[in-house]
Amino acid sequence: ETGVTQTPRHLVMGMTNKKSLKCEQHLGHNAMYWYKQSAKKPLELMFVYSLEERVENNSVPSRFSPECPNSSHLFLHLHTLQPEDSALYLCASSQENWSQPQHFGDGTRLSIL
Amino acid sequence: RKEVEQDPGPFNVPEGATVAFNCTYSNSASQSFFWYRQDCRKEPKLLMSVYSSGNEDGRFTAQLNRASQYISLLIRDSKLSDSATYLCVVKGGISTDSWGKLQFGAGTQVVVTP
């Protein structure tokens, strides 16, 4: 039980499809994050939401669209993705102050055909 | 220069031996430091926070050297289950541009052999 759950665990989609990744945290945290992890590369921060407000967007292409309806839920809407977008997408949450670590979900392994 | 740098390894360690590795960071305003562990095709999991005075958690010892801007992790009496990639994570301090952002290293792979 990680406290952060992501669905689906695996997703295969074509470049013209639209899909959404879902993340839910049960830890009472007030900040949530999307990361991308490609093979042999460090985690790349994509988006940060603090108190449901987006505070960070790391030059992510517009084909990725985040949504944070409340402090417990985070979505990543995907459309017209490219093969290079195939990666592990990780959601994390934390209690936002400078000393607190982040807790990660299991991730969604995304493959773009 | 990368924000957080780690030796990718792999460090091949006989079971029962000790292994240690470092991580360097470039932002001197960094305030919080963590070691995460990531198993193959799994999510990163917090192993331990790193405190200024150094800290120990069972067989794991973490140290912080602010002057030289590195942190270290030492694993004593290695177990087969310690085989994983160890991620160094640095968090920016309050009142800095990097506040709240976690910077991840690419990881150090440790392989414990029987």
Short mmCIF file of C-alpha atoms in Angstrom, two decimals:
data_model
loop_
_atom_site.label_atom_id
_atom_site.label_comp_id
_atom_site.label_asym_id
_atom_site.label_seq_id
_atom_site.Cartn_x
_atom_site.Cartn_y
_atom_site.Cartn_z
CA GLU A 1 0.00 0.00 0.00
CA THR A 2 1.85 3.04 -1.24
CA GLY A 3 -0.81 5.62 -0.39
CA VAL A 4 -0.57 6.87 -3.98
CA THR A 5 -2.44 4.84 -6.57
CA GLN A 6 -2.19 5.21 -10.32
CA THR A 7 -4.35 3.79 -13.06
CA PRO A 8 -3.94 2.24 -15.48
CA ARG A 9 -0.69 0.38 -14.75
CA HIS A 10 -0.05 -0.20 -18.43
CA LEU A 11 -1.35 1.64 -21.45
CA VAL A 12 -0.76 1.08 -25.14
CA MET A 13 -2.16 3.68 -27.47
CA GLY A 14 -1.88 4.88 -31.01
CA MET A 15 -0.64 8.33 -31.88
CA THR A 16 -4.13 9.57 -32.69
CA ASN A 17 -5.80 8.33 -29.50
CA LYS A 18 -6.87 10.32 -26.48
CA LYS A 19 -6.45 8.80 -23.05
CA SER A 20 -6.05 9.93 -19.46
CA LEU A 21 -3.86 8.80 -16.61
CA LYS A 22 -5.28 8.99 -13.12
CA CYS A 23 -3.58 9.42 -9.77
CA GLU A 24 -5.13 9.42 -6.32
CA GLN A 25 -3.36 10.01 -3.03
CA HIS A 26 -4.67 8.91 0.35
CA LEU A 27 -2.00 10.60 2.46
CA GLY A 28 -3.60 13.98 3.12
CA HIS A 29 -0.86 15.74 1.15
CA ASN A 30 -1.34 19.14 -0.45
CA ALA A 31 0.99 18.88 -3.42
CA MET A 32 0.99 16.46 -6.35
CA TYR A 33 3.43 15.90 -9.20
CA TRP A 34 3.75 14.23 -12.57
CA TYR A 35 7.13 12.82 -13.59
CA LYS A 36 8.32 11.10 -16.73
CA GLN A 37 10.97 8.40 -16.54
CA SER A 38 12.57 7.20 -19.75
CA ALA A 39 15.00 4.31 -19.86
CA LYS A 40 18.38 5.07 -18.28
CA LYS A 41 17.45 8.71 -17.64
CA PRO A 42 16.72 10.62 -14.45
CA LEU A 43 13.17 11.39 -13.55
CA GLU A 44 11.93 14.47 -15.34
CA LEU A 45 9.51 16.70 -13.50
CA MET A 46 6.56 17.60 -15.72
CA PHE A 47 3.98 19.36 -13.58
CA VAL A 48 3.52 20.42 -9.98
CA TYR A 49 0.23 21.26 -8.29
CA SER A 50 0.26 22.84 -4.87
CA LEU A 51 -3.09 23.40 -3.15
CA GLU A 52 -4.74 22.51 -6.47
CA GLU A 53 -2.97 25.29 -8.30
CA ARG A 54 -0.43 24.55 -10.99
CA VAL A 55 2.87 26.00 -9.89
CA GLU A 56 5.23 24.33 -12.30
CA ASN A 57 5.15 23.40 -15.94
CA ASN A 58 8.54 22.30 -17.14
CA SER A 59 8.22 23.13 -20.83
CA VAL A 60 6.08 20.10 -21.40
CA PRO A 61 4.50 19.79 -24.89
CA SER A 62 0.85 20.73 -25.05
CA ARG A 63 -0.10 17.18 -26.00
CA PHE A 64 0.17 16.55 -22.24
CA SER A 65 -2.53 18.33 -20.27
CA PRO A 66 -2.75 18.03 -16.48
CA GLU A 67 -5.84 18.48 -14.35
CA CYS A 68 -6.11 18.67 -10.57
CA PRO A 69 -9.77 18.82 -9.50
CA ASN A 70 -8.92 18.54 -5.79
CA SER A 71 -5.94 17.88 -3.55
CA SER A 72 -6.39 14.10 -3.72
CA HIS A 73 -6.72 13.60 -7.47
CA LEU A 74 -4.50 14.35 -10.41
CA PHE A 75 -5.00 13.53 -14.06
CA LEU A 76 -2.76 13.64 -17.09
CA HIS A 77 -4.70 13.91 -20.35
CA LEU A 78 -2.89 12.62 -23.40
CA HIS A 79 -3.59 13.29 -27.07
CA THR A 80 -1.70 12.84 -30.32
CA LEU A 81 1.37 11.53 -28.56
CA GLN A 82 4.61 10.64 -30.28
CA PRO A 83 6.64 7.42 -30.03
CA GLU A 84 9.26 9.22 -27.94
CA ASP A 85 6.58 9.79 -25.30
CA SER A 86 6.73 6.09 -24.44
CA ALA A 87 7.95 5.99 -20.83
CA LEU A 88 6.99 5.34 -17.25
CA TYR A 89 4.79 8.15 -15.92
CA LEU A 90 4.97 8.54 -12.17
CA CYS A 91 2.67 10.48 -9.90
CA ALA A 92 3.89 11.66 -6.52
CA SER A 93 2.51 13.61 -3.60
CA SER A 94 3.98 15.40 -0.62
CA GLN A 95 3.12 17.70 2.21
CA GLU A 96 4.59 20.80 0.74
CA ASN A 97 7.33 22.16 2.86
CA TRP A 98 11.01 22.09 2.10
CA SER A 99 11.90 19.10 4.24
CA GLN A 100 9.26 16.58 3.23
CA PRO A 101 9.97 13.79 0.75
CA GLN A 102 7.63 12.77 -2.01
CA HIS A 103 5.76 9.50 -2.13
CA PHE A 104 5.35 7.86 -5.51
CA GLY A 105 2.65 5.80 -7.11
CA ASP A 106 3.43 2.59 -8.99
CA GLY A 107 3.45 4.43 -12.29
CA THR A 108 1.79 3.94 -15.65
CA ARG A 109 3.93 2.33 -18.31
CA LEU A 110 2.91 3.99 -21.53
CA SER A 111 3.71 2.66 -24.98
CA ILE A 112 2.91 4.68 -28.09
CA LEU A 113 2.54 2.68 -31.28
CA ARG B 1 26.85 20.37 -15.63
CA LYS B 2 24.07 18.16 -14.28
CA GLU B 3 22.29 19.35 -11.14
CA VAL B 4 22.74 15.99 -9.46
CA GLU B 5 25.38 13.51 -10.54
CA GLN B 6 25.84 9.89 -9.63
CA ASP B 7 28.15 7.11 -10.72
CA PRO B 8 25.79 4.85 -12.66
CA GLY B 9 27.67 1.69 -11.63
CA PRO B 10 26.95 -1.13 -11.52
CA PHE B 11 28.61 -1.77 -8.19
CA ASN B 12 28.94 -5.53 -7.93
CA VAL B 13 29.03 -6.41 -4.25
CA PRO B 14 29.48 -9.84 -2.66
CA GLU B 15 26.78 -10.70 -0.16
CA GLY B 16 27.81 -9.55 3.29
CA ALA B 17 30.24 -6.92 2.03
CA THR B 18 30.05 -3.15 2.41
CA VAL B 19 29.44 -0.77 -0.46
CA ALA B 20 29.46 3.00 -0.52
CA PHE B 21 28.82 5.56 -3.20
CA ASN B 22 28.43 9.29 -3.51
CA CYS B 23 26.27 11.84 -5.20
CA THR B 24 27.30 15.40 -5.99
CA TYR B 25 24.96 18.34 -6.36
CA SER B 26 25.54 21.71 -7.95
CA ASN B 27 23.08 24.00 -6.16
CA SER B 28 24.64 25.21 -2.93
CA ALA B 29 21.21 26.45 -1.77
CA SER B 30 19.86 22.92 -1.64
CA GLN B 31 18.28 22.21 1.70
CA SER B 32 16.92 18.71 1.75
CA PHE B 33 18.49 15.47 0.65
CA PHE B 34 17.12 12.00 0.26
CA TRP B 35 18.08 8.56 -0.93
CA TYR B 36 15.42 6.67 -2.83
CA ARG B 37 15.55 3.09 -3.96
CA GLN B 38 14.10 1.95 -7.26
CA ASP B 39 13.71 -1.66 -8.24
CA CYS B 40 13.55 -2.63 -11.88
CA ARG B 41 10.33 -1.37 -13.49
CA LYS B 42 8.97 -0.16 -10.17
CA GLU B 43 8.39 3.24 -8.63
CA PRO B 44 11.04 5.01 -6.50
CA LYS B 45 10.60 4.44 -2.77
CA LEU B 46 12.04 6.62 -0.06
CA LEU B 47 14.95 4.88 1.62
CA MET B 48 16.01 7.61 4.00
CA SER B 49 16.37 11.34 4.44
CA VAL B 50 19.88 12.68 4.87
CA TYR B 51 20.50 14.94 7.84
CA SER B 52 23.33 17.40 8.31
CA SER B 53 24.91 15.39 11.10
CA GLY B 54 24.65 12.14 9.19
CA ASN B 55 22.21 9.43 10.07
CA GLU B 56 21.89 5.69 10.19
CA ASP B 57 18.98 3.38 9.59
CA GLY B 58 19.89 -0.21 10.26
CA ARG B 59 22.54 -1.24 7.76
CA PHE B 60 22.29 2.05 5.86
CA THR B 61 24.31 5.15 6.71
CA ALA B 62 23.90 8.49 4.96
CA GLN B 63 26.27 11.42 5.18
CA LEU B 64 26.09 15.00 3.96
CA ASN B 65 29.12 17.12 3.14
CA ARG B 66 27.90 20.66 2.44
CA ALA B 67 31.38 22.07 1.88
CA SER B 68 32.07 19.68 -0.97
CA GLN B 69 28.42 19.41 -1.97
CA TYR B 70 27.96 15.70 -1.89
CA ILE B 71 25.99 13.08 -0.05
CA SER B 72 26.91 9.47 0.43
CA LEU B 73 25.22 6.18 1.14
CA LEU B 74 26.90 3.22 2.77
CA ILE B 75 25.34 -0.21 2.94
CA ARG B 76 26.81 -2.67 5.43
CA ASP B 77 26.36 -6.44 5.42
CA SER B 78 24.80 -6.34 1.95
CA LYS B 79 21.82 -8.59 1.28
CA LEU B 80 20.69 -9.95 -2.07
CA SER B 81 17.54 -7.89 -1.61
CA ASP B 82 19.63 -4.70 -1.59
CA SER B 83 20.12 -5.09 -5.35
CA ALA B 84 18.46 -2.03 -6.83
CA THR B 85 19.14 1.40 -8.27
CA TYR B 86 19.72 4.03 -5.62
CA LEU B 87 18.55 7.52 -6.54
CA CYS B 88 20.06 10.61 -5.00
CA VAL B 89 17.46 13.35 -4.60
CA VAL B 90 18.08 16.98 -3.76
CA LYS B 91 15.44 19.56 -2.91
CA GLY B 92 15.80 23.29 -3.24
CA GLY B 93 15.50 25.50 -0.20
CA ILE B 94 12.92 28.13 0.66
CA SER B 95 13.43 31.48 -1.07
CA THR B 96 15.26 29.94 -3.97
CA ASP B 97 14.13 29.39 -7.52
CA SER B 98 14.29 25.69 -6.96
CA TRP B 99 12.11 25.68 -3.84
CA GLY B 100 10.10 22.51 -3.60
CA LYS B 101 11.61 21.02 -6.72
CA LEU B 102 13.18 17.64 -6.43
CA GLN B 103 16.24 17.09 -8.56
CA PHE B 104 16.91 13.45 -9.22
CA GLY B 105 20.17 11.80 -10.07
CA ALA B 106 20.15 9.12 -12.72
CA GLY B 107 20.84 6.49 -10.09
CA THR B 108 23.59 4.13 -8.99
CA GLN B 109 22.96 0.48 -9.69
CA VAL B 110 23.97 -1.97 -6.99
CA VAL B 111 24.09 -5.69 -7.67
CA VAL B 112 24.62 -7.95 -4.68
CA THR B 113 25.90 -11.37 -5.65
CA PRO B 114 25.76 -14.63 -3.67
#
